[in-house]
PDB file of C-alpha atoms and ligand atoms in Angstrom:
ATOM      1  CA  UNK X   1      38.020  84.109  10.827  1.00  0.00           C
ATOM      2  CA  UNK X   2      41.175  82.678  12.617  1.00  0.00           C
ATOM      3  CA  UNK X   3      41.984  78.764  12.560  1.00  0.00           C
ATOM      4  CA  UNK X   4      43.275  77.540  15.860  1.00  0.00           C
ATOM      5  CA  UNK X   5      45.177  74.280  16.332  1.00  0.00           C
ATOM      6  CA  UNK X   6      46.251  72.291  19.127  1.00  0.00           C
ATOM      7  CA  UNK X   7      48.409  69.551  17.832  1.00  0.00           C
ATOM      8  CA  UNK X   8      48.818  67.000  20.809  1.00  0.00           C
ATOM      9  CA  UNK X   9      50.521  63.801  20.685  1.00  0.00           C
ATOM     10  CA  UNK X  10      47.589  61.778  19.162  1.00  0.00           C
ATOM     11  CA  UNK X  11      45.203  64.012  17.819  1.00  0.00           C
ATOM     12  CA  UNK X  12      44.930  67.723  16.362  1.00  0.00           C
ATOM     13  CA  UNK X  13      42.272  69.659  18.065  1.00  0.00           C
ATOM     14  CA  UNK X  14      40.826  72.561  15.574  1.00  0.00           C
ATOM     15  CA  UNK X  15      38.531  75.510  15.742  1.00  0.00           C
ATOM     16  CA  UNK X  16      37.848  78.559  13.938  1.00  0.00           C
ATOM     17  CA  UNK X  17      36.822  81.836  15.672  1.00  0.00           C
ATOM     18  CA  UNK X  18      35.543  84.729  14.378  1.00  0.00           C
ATOM     19  CA  UNK X  19      38.234  87.623  14.304  1.00  0.00           C
ATOM     20  CA  UNK X  20      36.065  90.316  15.764  1.00  0.00           C
ATOM     21  CA  UNK X  21      34.169  88.727  18.782  1.00  0.00           C
ATOM     22  CA  UNK X  22      36.257  85.652  19.408  1.00  0.00           C
ATOM     23  CA  UNK X  23      32.923  83.520  18.838  1.00  0.00           C
ATOM     24  CA  UNK X  24      33.551  79.786  18.274  1.00  0.00           C
ATOM     25  CA  UNK X  25      32.163  79.036  14.810  1.00  0.00           C
ATOM     26  CA  UNK X  26      33.473  75.539  13.949  1.00  0.00           C
ATOM     27  CA  UNK X  27      35.685  73.030  15.364  1.00  0.00           C
ATOM     28  CA  UNK X  28      36.574  69.348  15.617  1.00  0.00           C
ATOM     29  CA  UNK X  29      39.118  66.582  16.480  1.00  0.00           C
ATOM     30  CA  UNK X  30      41.195  64.861  13.756  1.00  0.00           C
ATOM     31  CA  UNK X  31      44.043  62.278  13.783  1.00  0.00           C
ATOM     32  CA  UNK X  32      46.025  63.472  10.789  1.00  0.00           C
ATOM     33  CA  UNK X  33      47.172  66.438   8.579  1.00  0.00           C
ATOM     34  CA  UNK X  34      45.051  65.237   5.631  1.00  0.00           C
ATOM     35  CA  UNK X  35      42.035  65.060   7.902  1.00  0.00           C
ATOM     36  CA  UNK X  36      42.587  68.533   9.083  1.00  0.00           C
ATOM     37  CA  UNK X  37      43.087  69.665   5.603  1.00  0.00           C
ATOM     38  CA  UNK X  38      39.889  68.139   4.549  1.00  0.00           C
ATOM     39  CA  UNK X  39      37.824  69.351   7.377  1.00  0.00           C
ATOM     40  CA  UNK X  40      38.914  72.974   6.888  1.00  0.00           C
ATOM     41  CA  UNK X  41      38.215  72.834   3.229  1.00  0.00           C
ATOM     42  CA  UNK X  42      34.586  72.141   3.924  1.00  0.00           C
ATOM     43  CA  UNK X  43      34.187  75.354   5.850  1.00  0.00           C
ATOM     44  CA  UNK X  44      31.676  77.778   4.327  1.00  0.00           C
ATOM     45  CA  UNK X  45      34.311  80.598   4.502  1.00  0.00           C
ATOM     46  CA  UNK X  46      37.839  79.976   4.469  1.00  0.00           C
ATOM     47  CA  UNK X  47      40.006  81.353   7.515  1.00  0.00           C
ATOM     48  CA  UNK X  48      42.576  83.919   6.797  1.00  0.00           C
ATOM     49  CA  UNK X  49      44.876  83.449   9.473  1.00  0.00           C
ATOM     50  CA  UNK X  50      45.986  80.589  11.769  1.00  0.00           C
ATOM     51  CA  UNK X  51      47.880  80.376  15.185  1.00  0.00           C
ATOM     52  CA  UNK X  52      49.014  76.712  16.552  1.00  0.00           C
ATOM     53  CA  UNK X  53      50.562  74.867  19.120  1.00  0.00           C
ATOM     54  CA  UNK X  54      52.391  71.850  18.685  1.00  0.00           C
ATOM     55  CA  UNK X  55      54.319  69.293  20.911  1.00  0.00           C
ATOM     56  CA  UNK X  56      55.179  67.396  17.579  1.00  0.00           C
ATOM     57  CA  UNK X  57      58.803  67.622  16.071  1.00  0.00           C
ATOM     58  CA  UNK X  58      59.817  70.667  14.305  1.00  0.00           C
ATOM     59  CA  UNK X  59      59.736  68.839  11.187  1.00  0.00           C
ATOM     60  CA  UNK X  60      56.278  67.646  11.519  1.00  0.00           C
ATOM     61  CA  UNK X  61      55.111  71.330  12.785  1.00  0.00           C
ATOM     62  CA  UNK X  62      56.727  72.729   9.832  1.00  0.00           C
ATOM     63  CA  UNK X  63      55.298  70.363   7.226  1.00  0.00           C
ATOM     64  CA  UNK X  64      51.679  70.995   8.839  1.00  0.00           C
ATOM     65  CA  UNK X  65      52.145  74.992   8.558  1.00  0.00           C
ATOM     66  CA  UNK X  66      53.426  74.496   4.909  1.00  0.00           C
ATOM     67  CA  UNK X  67      50.488  72.468   3.888  1.00  0.00           C
ATOM     68  CA  UNK X  68      47.978  74.894   5.523  1.00  0.00           C
ATOM     69  CA  UNK X  69      49.846  77.834   3.793  1.00  0.00           C
ATOM     70  CA  UNK X  70      49.743  75.957   0.408  1.00  0.00           C
ATOM     71  CA  UNK X  71      46.086  74.732   0.613  1.00  0.00           C
ATOM     72  CA  UNK X  72      44.344  77.914   2.122  1.00  0.00           C
ATOM     73  CA  UNK X  73      47.143  80.772   1.584  1.00  0.00           C
ATOM     74  CA  UNK X  74      46.895  81.127   5.363  1.00  0.00           C
ATOM     75  CA  UNK X  75      49.378  82.975   7.395  1.00  0.00           C
ATOM     76  CA  UNK X  76      50.453  80.659  10.401  1.00  0.00           C
ATOM     77  CA  UNK X  77      51.707  81.736  13.690  1.00  0.00           C
ATOM     78  CA  UNK X  78      53.373  79.110  15.856  1.00  0.00           C
ATOM     79  CA  UNK X  79      53.576  79.494  19.405  1.00  0.00           C
ATOM     80  CA  UNK X  80      57.006  79.467  20.967  1.00  0.00           C
ATOM     81  CA  UNK X  81      58.629  78.920  24.389  1.00  0.00           C
ATOM     82  CA  UNK X  82      59.008  82.024  26.680  1.00  0.00           C
ATOM     83  CA  UNK X  83      60.325  83.021  29.805  1.00  0.00           C
ATOM     84  CA  UNK X  84      57.489  85.140  30.830  1.00  0.00           C
ATOM     85  CA  UNK X  85      53.989  86.000  29.212  1.00  0.00           C
ATOM     86  CA  UNK X  86      51.187  87.992  30.762  1.00  0.00           C
ATOM     87  CA  UNK X  87      52.699  87.831  34.187  1.00  0.00           C
ATOM     88  CA  UNK X  88      53.299  84.256  34.499  1.00  0.00           C
ATOM     89  CA  UNK X  89      57.039  83.142  34.787  1.00  0.00           C
ATOM     90  CA  UNK X  90      58.116  79.903  33.332  1.00  0.00           C
ATOM     91  CA  UNK X  91      59.385  77.765  35.991  1.00  0.00           C
ATOM     92  CA  UNK X  92      61.647  75.291  34.097  1.00  0.00           C
ATOM     93  CA  UNK X  93      65.501  75.481  34.474  1.00  0.00           C
ATOM     94  CA  UNK X  94      65.599  75.594  30.743  1.00  0.00           C
ATOM     95  CA  UNK X  95      62.151  77.345  29.803  1.00  0.00           C
ATOM     96  CA  UNK X  96      62.359  75.805  26.208  1.00  0.00           C
ATOM     97  CA  UNK X  97      62.101  72.349  27.432  1.00  0.00           C
ATOM     98  CA  UNK X  98      58.452  73.018  29.014  1.00  0.00           C
ATOM     99  CA  UNK X  99      56.023  71.247  26.772  1.00  0.00           C
ATOM    100  CA  UNK X 100      54.041  73.990  25.004  1.00  0.00           C
ATOM    101  CA  UNK X 101      50.615  72.532  25.566  1.00  0.00           C
ATOM    102  CA  UNK X 102      51.723  72.717  29.388  1.00  0.00           C
ATOM    103  CA  UNK X 103      53.098  76.456  29.104  1.00  0.00           C
ATOM    104  CA  UNK X 104      49.770  77.522  27.395  1.00  0.00           C
ATOM    105  CA  UNK X 105      47.500  75.769  29.657  1.00  0.00           C
ATOM    106  CA  UNK X 106      49.304  77.495  32.478  1.00  0.00           C
ATOM    107  CA  UNK X 107      48.796  80.790  30.826  1.00  0.00           C
ATOM    108  CA  UNK X 108      45.165  80.378  30.350  1.00  0.00           C
ATOM    109  CA  UNK X 109      44.585  78.685  33.869  1.00  0.00           C
ATOM    110  CA  UNK X 110      46.359  81.635  35.648  1.00  0.00           C
ATOM    111  CA  UNK X 111      44.441  84.176  33.496  1.00  0.00           C
ATOM    112  CA  UNK X 112      41.285  82.595  34.436  1.00  0.00           C
ATOM    113  CA  UNK X 113      42.077  81.834  38.050  1.00  0.00           C
ATOM    114  CA  UNK X 114      43.381  85.470  38.673  1.00  0.00           C
ATOM    115  CA  UNK X 115      45.394  83.723  41.505  1.00  0.00           C
ATOM    116  CA  UNK X 116      47.136  80.424  42.536  1.00  0.00           C
ATOM    117  CA  UNK X 117      46.120  77.485  40.470  1.00  0.00           C
ATOM    118  CA  UNK X 118      46.708  73.917  39.769  1.00  0.00           C
ATOM    119  CA  UNK X 119      46.234  73.148  36.210  1.00  0.00           C
ATOM    120  CA  UNK X 120      45.901  69.403  35.074  1.00  0.00           C
ATOM    121  CA  UNK X 121      45.401  68.029  31.431  1.00  0.00           C
ATOM    122  CA  UNK X 122      44.374  64.651  30.668  1.00  0.00           C
ATOM    123  CA  UNK X 123      45.377  63.667  27.127  1.00  0.00           C
ATOM    124  CA  UNK X 124      47.942  60.949  26.039  1.00  0.00           C
ATOM    125  CA  UNK X 125      50.021  62.101  28.971  1.00  0.00           C
ATOM    126  CA  UNK X 126      48.499  63.457  32.225  1.00  0.00           C
ATOM    127  CA  UNK X 127      50.099  66.440  33.110  1.00  0.00           C
ATOM    128  CA  UNK X 128      49.900  68.633  36.700  1.00  0.00           C
ATOM    129  CA  UNK X 129      51.254  72.295  36.862  1.00  0.00           C
ATOM    130  CA  UNK X 130      51.336  74.540  39.803  1.00  0.00           C
ATOM    131  CA  UNK X 131      51.263  78.523  39.504  1.00  0.00           C
ATOM    132  CA  UNK X 132      51.383  80.987  42.681  1.00  0.00           C
ATOM    133  CA  UNK X 133      49.014  83.770  42.998  1.00  0.00           C
ATOM    134  CA  UNK X 134      52.087  86.201  41.817  1.00  0.00           C
ATOM    135  CA  UNK X 135      52.375  84.220  38.629  1.00  0.00           C
ATOM    136  CA  UNK X 136      55.264  82.047  39.172  1.00  0.00           C
ATOM    137  CA  UNK X 137      55.254  78.747  37.822  1.00  0.00           C
ATOM    138  CA  UNK X 138      56.603  76.085  40.014  1.00  0.00           C
ATOM    139  CA  UNK X 139      56.922  73.295  37.696  1.00  0.00           C
ATOM    140  CA  UNK X 140      54.826  70.104  37.387  1.00  0.00           C
ATOM    141  CA  UNK X 141      54.437  66.591  36.976  1.00  0.00           C
ATOM    142  CA  UNK X 142      54.046  64.288  33.706  1.00  0.00           C
ATOM    143  CA  UNK X 143      52.752  60.627  33.889  1.00  0.00           C
ATOM    144  CA  UNK X 144      51.114  58.338  31.322  1.00  0.00           C
ATOM    145  CA  UNK X 145      47.293  59.174  30.382  1.00  0.00           C
ATOM    146  CA  UNK X 146      44.573  56.949  29.796  1.00  0.00           C
ATOM    147  CA  UNK X 147      45.461  55.907  26.286  1.00  0.00           C
ATOM    148  CA  UNK X 148      49.064  55.206  27.137  1.00  0.00           C
ATOM    149  CA  UNK X 149      48.235  53.089  30.381  1.00  0.00           C
ATOM    150  CA  UNK X 150      45.610  51.179  28.443  1.00  0.00           C
ATOM    151  CA  UNK X 151      47.940  50.536  25.531  1.00  0.00           C
ATOM    152  CA  UNK X 152      51.253  49.338  27.694  1.00  0.00           C
ATOM    153  CA  UNK X 153      48.910  46.692  29.448  1.00  0.00           C
ATOM    154  CA  UNK X 154      47.401  45.588  26.129  1.00  0.00           C
ATOM    155  CA  UNK X 155      50.891  45.388  24.427  1.00  0.00           C
ATOM    156  CA  UNK X 156      52.750  43.788  27.280  1.00  0.00           C
ATOM    157  CA  UNK X 157      50.419  41.103  28.434  1.00  0.00           C
ATOM    158  CA  UNK X 158      48.976  37.920  26.507  1.00  0.00           C
ATOM    159  CA  UNK X 159      45.334  37.924  27.875  1.00  0.00           C
ATOM    160  CA  UNK X 160      44.387  41.584  27.877  1.00  0.00           C
ATOM    161  CA  UNK X 161      42.483  42.373  24.797  1.00  0.00           C
ATOM    162  CA  UNK X 162      39.114  44.126  24.243  1.00  0.00           C
ATOM    163  CA  UNK X 163      37.414  46.477  21.666  1.00  0.00           C
ATOM    164  CA  UNK X 164      36.897  49.946  22.213  1.00  0.00           C
ATOM    165  CA  UNK X 165      33.181  49.768  22.485  1.00  0.00           C
ATOM    166  CA  UNK X 166      33.416  47.416  25.601  1.00  0.00           C
ATOM    167  CA  UNK X 167      36.168  49.678  26.864  1.00  0.00           C
ATOM    168  CA  UNK X 168      33.428  52.641  26.924  1.00  0.00           C
ATOM    169  CA  UNK X 169      30.638  50.557  28.441  1.00  0.00           C
ATOM    170  CA  UNK X 170      33.088  49.544  31.137  1.00  0.00           C
ATOM    171  CA  UNK X 171      33.327  53.031  32.455  1.00  0.00           C
ATOM    172  CA  UNK X 172      29.747  53.269  33.405  1.00  0.00           C
ATOM    173  CA  UNK X 173      30.944  52.604  37.001  1.00  0.00           C
ATOM    174  CA  UNK X 174      34.363  52.328  39.088  1.00  0.00           C
ATOM    175  CA  UNK X 175      33.198  49.247  41.008  1.00  0.00           C
ATOM    176  CA  UNK X 176      35.804  46.384  41.274  1.00  0.00           C
ATOM    177  CA  UNK X 177      35.762  45.016  37.633  1.00  0.00           C
ATOM    178  CA  UNK X 178      34.242  41.677  36.872  1.00  0.00           C
ATOM    179  CA  UNK X 179      35.744  41.248  33.644  1.00  0.00           C
ATOM    180  CA  UNK X 180      39.264  42.168  32.107  1.00  0.00           C
ATOM    181  CA  UNK X 181      37.653  45.013  30.089  1.00  0.00           C
ATOM    182  CA  UNK X 182      36.255  46.280  33.481  1.00  0.00           C
ATOM    183  CA  UNK X 183      39.225  45.747  35.500  1.00  0.00           C
ATOM    184  CA  UNK X 184      41.781  47.430  33.309  1.00  0.00           C
ATOM    185  CA  UNK X 185      39.661  50.519  32.336  1.00  0.00           C
ATOM    186  CA  UNK X 186      38.416  51.160  35.706  1.00  0.00           C
ATOM    187  CA  UNK X 187      41.866  50.370  37.385  1.00  0.00           C
ATOM    188  CA  UNK X 188      43.480  53.040  34.940  1.00  0.00           C
ATOM    189  CA  UNK X 189      40.797  55.674  35.749  1.00  0.00           C
ATOM    190  CA  UNK X 190      41.638  55.031  39.686  1.00  0.00           C
ATOM    191  CA  UNK X 191      45.338  55.406  38.785  1.00  0.00           C
ATOM    192  CA  UNK X 192      44.388  58.858  37.073  1.00  0.00           C
ATOM    193  CA  UNK X 193      42.083  59.923  40.138  1.00  0.00           C
ATOM    194  CA  UNK X 194      44.728  59.020  42.649  1.00  0.00           C
ATOM    195  CA  UNK X 195      47.181  61.280  40.546  1.00  0.00           C
ATOM    196  CA  UNK X 196      44.458  64.060  40.823  1.00  0.00           C
ATOM    197  CA  UNK X 197      44.050  63.630  44.593  1.00  0.00           C
ATOM    198  CA  UNK X 198      47.751  63.802  45.360  1.00  0.00           C
ATOM    199  CA  UNK X 199      48.276  67.064  43.310  1.00  0.00           C
ATOM    200  CA  UNK X 200      45.123  68.598  45.414  1.00  0.00           C
ATOM    201  CA  UNK X 201      47.054  67.454  48.367  1.00  0.00           C
ATOM    202  CA  UNK X 202      50.376  69.106  47.393  1.00  0.00           C
ATOM    203  CA  UNK X 203      48.198  72.405  46.370  1.00  0.00           C
ATOM    204  CA  UNK X 204      46.940  72.352  49.831  1.00  0.00           C
ATOM    205  CA  UNK X 205      50.317  72.307  51.307  1.00  0.00           C
ATOM    206  CA  UNK X 206      51.374  74.958  49.276  1.00  0.00           C
ATOM    207  CA  UNK X 207      48.281  77.418  49.620  1.00  0.00           C
ATOM    208  CA  UNK X 208      45.555  76.102  52.069  1.00  0.00           C
ATOM    209  CA  UNK X 209      42.191  76.429  50.367  1.00  0.00           C
ATOM    210  CA  UNK X 210      43.234  79.552  48.305  1.00  0.00           C
ATOM    211  CA  UNK X 211      43.778  77.927  44.879  1.00  0.00           C
ATOM    212  CA  UNK X 212      41.757  77.283  41.716  1.00  0.00           C
ATOM    213  CA  UNK X 213      41.734  73.810  40.190  1.00  0.00           C
ATOM    214  CA  UNK X 214      41.544  73.879  36.194  1.00  0.00           C
ATOM    215  CA  UNK X 215      40.835  70.410  34.330  1.00  0.00           C
ATOM    216  CA  UNK X 216      41.227  70.048  30.550  1.00  0.00           C
ATOM    217  CA  UNK X 217      42.262  67.473  27.810  1.00  0.00           C
ATOM    218  CA  UNK X 218      40.132  64.782  26.253  1.00  0.00           C
ATOM    219  CA  UNK X 219      39.653  62.654  29.456  1.00  0.00           C
ATOM    220  CA  UNK X 220      39.218  65.584  32.040  1.00  0.00           C
ATOM    221  CA  UNK X 221      35.661  64.092  32.892  1.00  0.00           C
ATOM    222  CA  UNK X 222      36.964  60.614  33.925  1.00  0.00           C
ATOM    223  CA  UNK X 223      38.812  62.400  36.895  1.00  0.00           C
ATOM    224  CA  UNK X 224      36.217  65.376  37.574  1.00  0.00           C
ATOM    225  CA  UNK X 225      35.087  63.326  40.743  1.00  0.00           C
ATOM    226  CA  UNK X 226      38.286  63.283  42.352  1.00  0.00           C
ATOM    227  CA  UNK X 227      38.300  67.179  42.214  1.00  0.00           C
ATOM    228  CA  UNK X 228      34.852  68.187  42.515  1.00  0.00           C
ATOM    229  CA  UNK X 229      35.753  71.980  42.979  1.00  0.00           C
ATOM    230  CA  UNK X 230      37.562  71.947  39.800  1.00  0.00           C
ATOM    231  CA  UNK X 231      36.615  74.092  36.708  1.00  0.00           C
ATOM    232  CA  UNK X 232      36.477  72.109  33.660  1.00  0.00           C
ATOM    233  CA  UNK X 233      37.798  74.038  30.611  1.00  0.00           C
ATOM    234  CA  UNK X 234      37.992  72.118  27.654  1.00  0.00           C
ATOM    235  CA  UNK X 235      39.606  74.940  25.565  1.00  0.00           C
ATOM    236  CA  UNK X 236      42.027  76.010  28.045  1.00  0.00           C
ATOM    237  CA  UNK X 237      45.026  75.509  25.759  1.00  0.00           C
ATOM    238  CA  UNK X 238      43.114  77.782  23.221  1.00  0.00           C
ATOM    239  CA  UNK X 239      42.883  80.335  26.086  1.00  0.00           C
ATOM    240  CA  UNK X 240      46.583  80.364  26.668  1.00  0.00           C
ATOM    241  CA  UNK X 241      47.177  80.069  22.760  1.00  0.00           C
ATOM    242  CA  UNK X 242      45.386  83.389  22.078  1.00  0.00           C
ATOM    243  CA  UNK X 243      47.468  85.066  24.800  1.00  0.00           C
ATOM    244  CA  UNK X 244      50.838  83.542  23.475  1.00  0.00           C
ATOM    245  CA  UNK X 245      49.899  84.488  19.912  1.00  0.00           C
ATOM    246  CA  UNK X 246      48.034  87.549  19.784  1.00  0.00           C
ATOM    247  CA  UNK X 247      47.054  88.515  15.974  1.00  0.00           C
ATOM    248  CA  UNK X 248      47.574  92.275  15.775  1.00  0.00           C
TER     249      UNK X 248
HETATM  250  N1  ATP B 301      36.148  63.423  20.490  1.00  0.00           N
HETATM  251  C1  ATP B 301      37.286  62.961  20.956  1.00  0.00           C
HETATM  252  N2  ATP B 301      38.226  62.430  19.993  1.00  0.00           N
HETATM  253  C2  ATP B 301      39.261  61.761  20.540  1.00  0.00           C
HETATM  254  N3  ATP B 301      39.602  61.531  21.600  1.00  0.00           N
HETATM  255  C3  ATP B 301      38.848  61.847  22.620  1.00  0.00           C
HETATM  256  C4  ATP B 301      37.542  62.393  22.191  1.00  0.00           C
HETATM  257  N4  ATP B 301      36.823  62.810  23.617  1.00  0.00           N
HETATM  258  C5  ATP B 301      37.701  62.173  24.451  1.00  0.00           C
HETATM  259  N5  ATP B 301      38.665  61.690  24.094  1.00  0.00           N
HETATM  260  C6  ATP B 301      40.014  61.053  24.727  1.00  0.00           C
HETATM  261  O1  ATP B 301      40.828  61.982  24.934  1.00  0.00           O
HETATM  262  C7  ATP B 301      41.878  61.490  25.011  1.00  0.00           C
HETATM  263  C8  ATP B 301      43.018  62.080  24.155  1.00  0.00           C
HETATM  264  O2  ATP B 301      43.213  63.380  24.781  1.00  0.00           O
HETATM  265  P1  ATP B 301      43.568  64.755  24.091  1.00  0.00           P
HETATM  266  O3  ATP B 301      43.118  64.999  22.791  1.00  0.00           O
HETATM  267  O4  ATP B 301      43.702  65.911  24.936  1.00  0.00           O
HETATM  268  O5  ATP B 301      45.088  63.955  23.890  1.00  0.00           O
HETATM  269  P2  ATP B 301      46.382  64.775  23.082  1.00  0.00           P
HETATM  270  O6  ATP B 301      46.044  66.086  22.758  1.00  0.00           O
HETATM  271  O7  ATP B 301      46.636  63.760  21.731  1.00  0.00           O
HETATM  272  O8  ATP B 301      47.495  64.302  23.995  1.00  0.00           O
HETATM  273  P3  ATP B 301      48.327  65.310  24.718  1.00  0.00           P
HETATM  274  O9  ATP B 301      47.736  66.357  25.130  1.00  0.00           O
HETATM  275  O10 ATP B 301      48.965  64.399  25.931  1.00  0.00           O
HETATM  276  O11 ATP B 301      49.700  65.555  23.932  1.00  0.00           O
HETATM  277  C9  ATP B 301      41.804  60.070  24.549  1.00  0.00           C
HETATM  278  O12 ATP B 301      42.039  59.246  25.787  1.00  0.00           O
HETATM  279  C10 ATP B 301      40.406  59.878  24.137  1.00  0.00           C
HETATM  280  O13 ATP B 301      39.748  58.581  24.609  1.00  0.00           O
HETATM  281  C1  PAU B 302      54.625  65.901  28.231  1.00  0.00           C
HETATM  282  C2  PAU B 302      53.777  66.469  26.753  1.00  0.00           C
HETATM  283  C3  PAU B 302      54.283  64.911  26.058  1.00  0.00           C
HETATM  284  C4  PAU B 302      52.385  66.189  27.109  1.00  0.00           C
HETATM  285  O1  PAU B 302      51.764  66.484  25.662  1.00  0.00           O
HETATM  286  C5  PAU B 302      54.384  67.678  26.253  1.00  0.00           C
HETATM  287  O2  PAU B 302      53.840  68.749  27.065  1.00  0.00           O
HETATM  288  C6  PAU B 302      55.609  67.635  25.871  1.00  0.00           C
HETATM  289  O3  PAU B 302      56.131  67.103  24.932  1.00  0.00           O
HETATM  290  N1  PAU B 302      56.660  68.132  26.768  1.00  0.00           N
HETATM  291  C7  PAU B 302      58.072  68.432  26.999  1.00  0.00           C
HETATM  292  C8  PAU B 302      58.645  67.685  28.087  1.00  0.00           C
HETATM  293  C9  PAU B 302      58.310  68.662  29.357  1.00  0.00           C
HETATM  294  O4  PAU B 302      57.288  69.241  29.478  1.00  0.00           O
HETATM  295  O5  PAU B 302      59.048  68.570  30.139  1.00  0.00           O
HETATM  296  K1    K B 303      47.201  68.565  24.168  1.00  0.00           K
END
C-alpha cells in the first residue's frame, strides 16, 4: 500500500493505492496534519510507503514527513522541482519557482492528453497552465480561487455576512442574485467562469481546435459549464505525483 498526499494551501487530499495495480483503496480530505494521522491510523492495513507533494513551507512539509515517519514508520518521498519529467519541460525562467501542484497537474495533463493541453486547477487559488504538443510548458496564470474571493469580500466589507449552508444553496443557479449570499457566491462563480473562457480563447489562439482541456481541484465542477469540452480529472495532481515520484 502506498499513501499519496497532495498538501494544498487549505486542505490535504490523501489516498491509499494498492502498490501492484494502483487501485485506490481509501482516501479523503483533511484540514490538518493531526486529522491526517488520525485518518491513516484507522486504515485496516498500514501503508508502507508514502509520496507527497506540498505547496507549504519547507518546515511544514518536513514536519509532516517526520510525523508520518514517526507514527507509521513510513518511507516518505517528497516531490521536487525539475526542469524536465516524462517529456515535459518546465516553462518558468526559474523552474524551482513553479508551484509543485501546478507542475504535477501539468505532467498528469500532458500524459492524459498526449498532446497540447490547457490544465486548470480550482482550489484556494485558480491556476491555468499551457503545454504544447511537444511537451513545452509555456507558463500559466494564477488568480484567487473561490475560497479567497469570498473571504476577501467577507473580510473587507461590513455587510457581507452569511453562513456556509446558505452559500451552498445559493449556487443552485447562476441567475442575478436576489440576496447578498446569492449575489456574492454567484458573482464569484461568474469571475471563475470568465477566467476559464479567457484561457480557452488563449488556447484557441495558440492551437485552433487541437488541444485538450483538463479541469481539477475542489471547485472544478463550478466552472465546468464554461468549458463543456473539458475532461474533469479530480486526481490529476496524483497522476503527476506518480510520474514525478516513481516508487521502485
Ligand atoms: N470534500 C471537500 N472538502 C473540502 N473542500 C471541498 C470539498 N469539495 C469541494 N471543495 C471545495 O474545494 C475548494 C478547495 O479546493 P482544493 O482542495 O483543491 O484546494 P487546495 O488544494 O487547498 O488549494 P490549492 O490547490 O489552491 O493549494 C474549496 O473551495 C472547497 O469549497
Ligand atoms: C499558486 C499556488 C499557491 C497554488 O496552490 C502554488 O502553486 C504556489 O505556491 N506556487 C508558487 C508560485 C508559482 O507557481 O509561480
Ligand atoms: K492543490
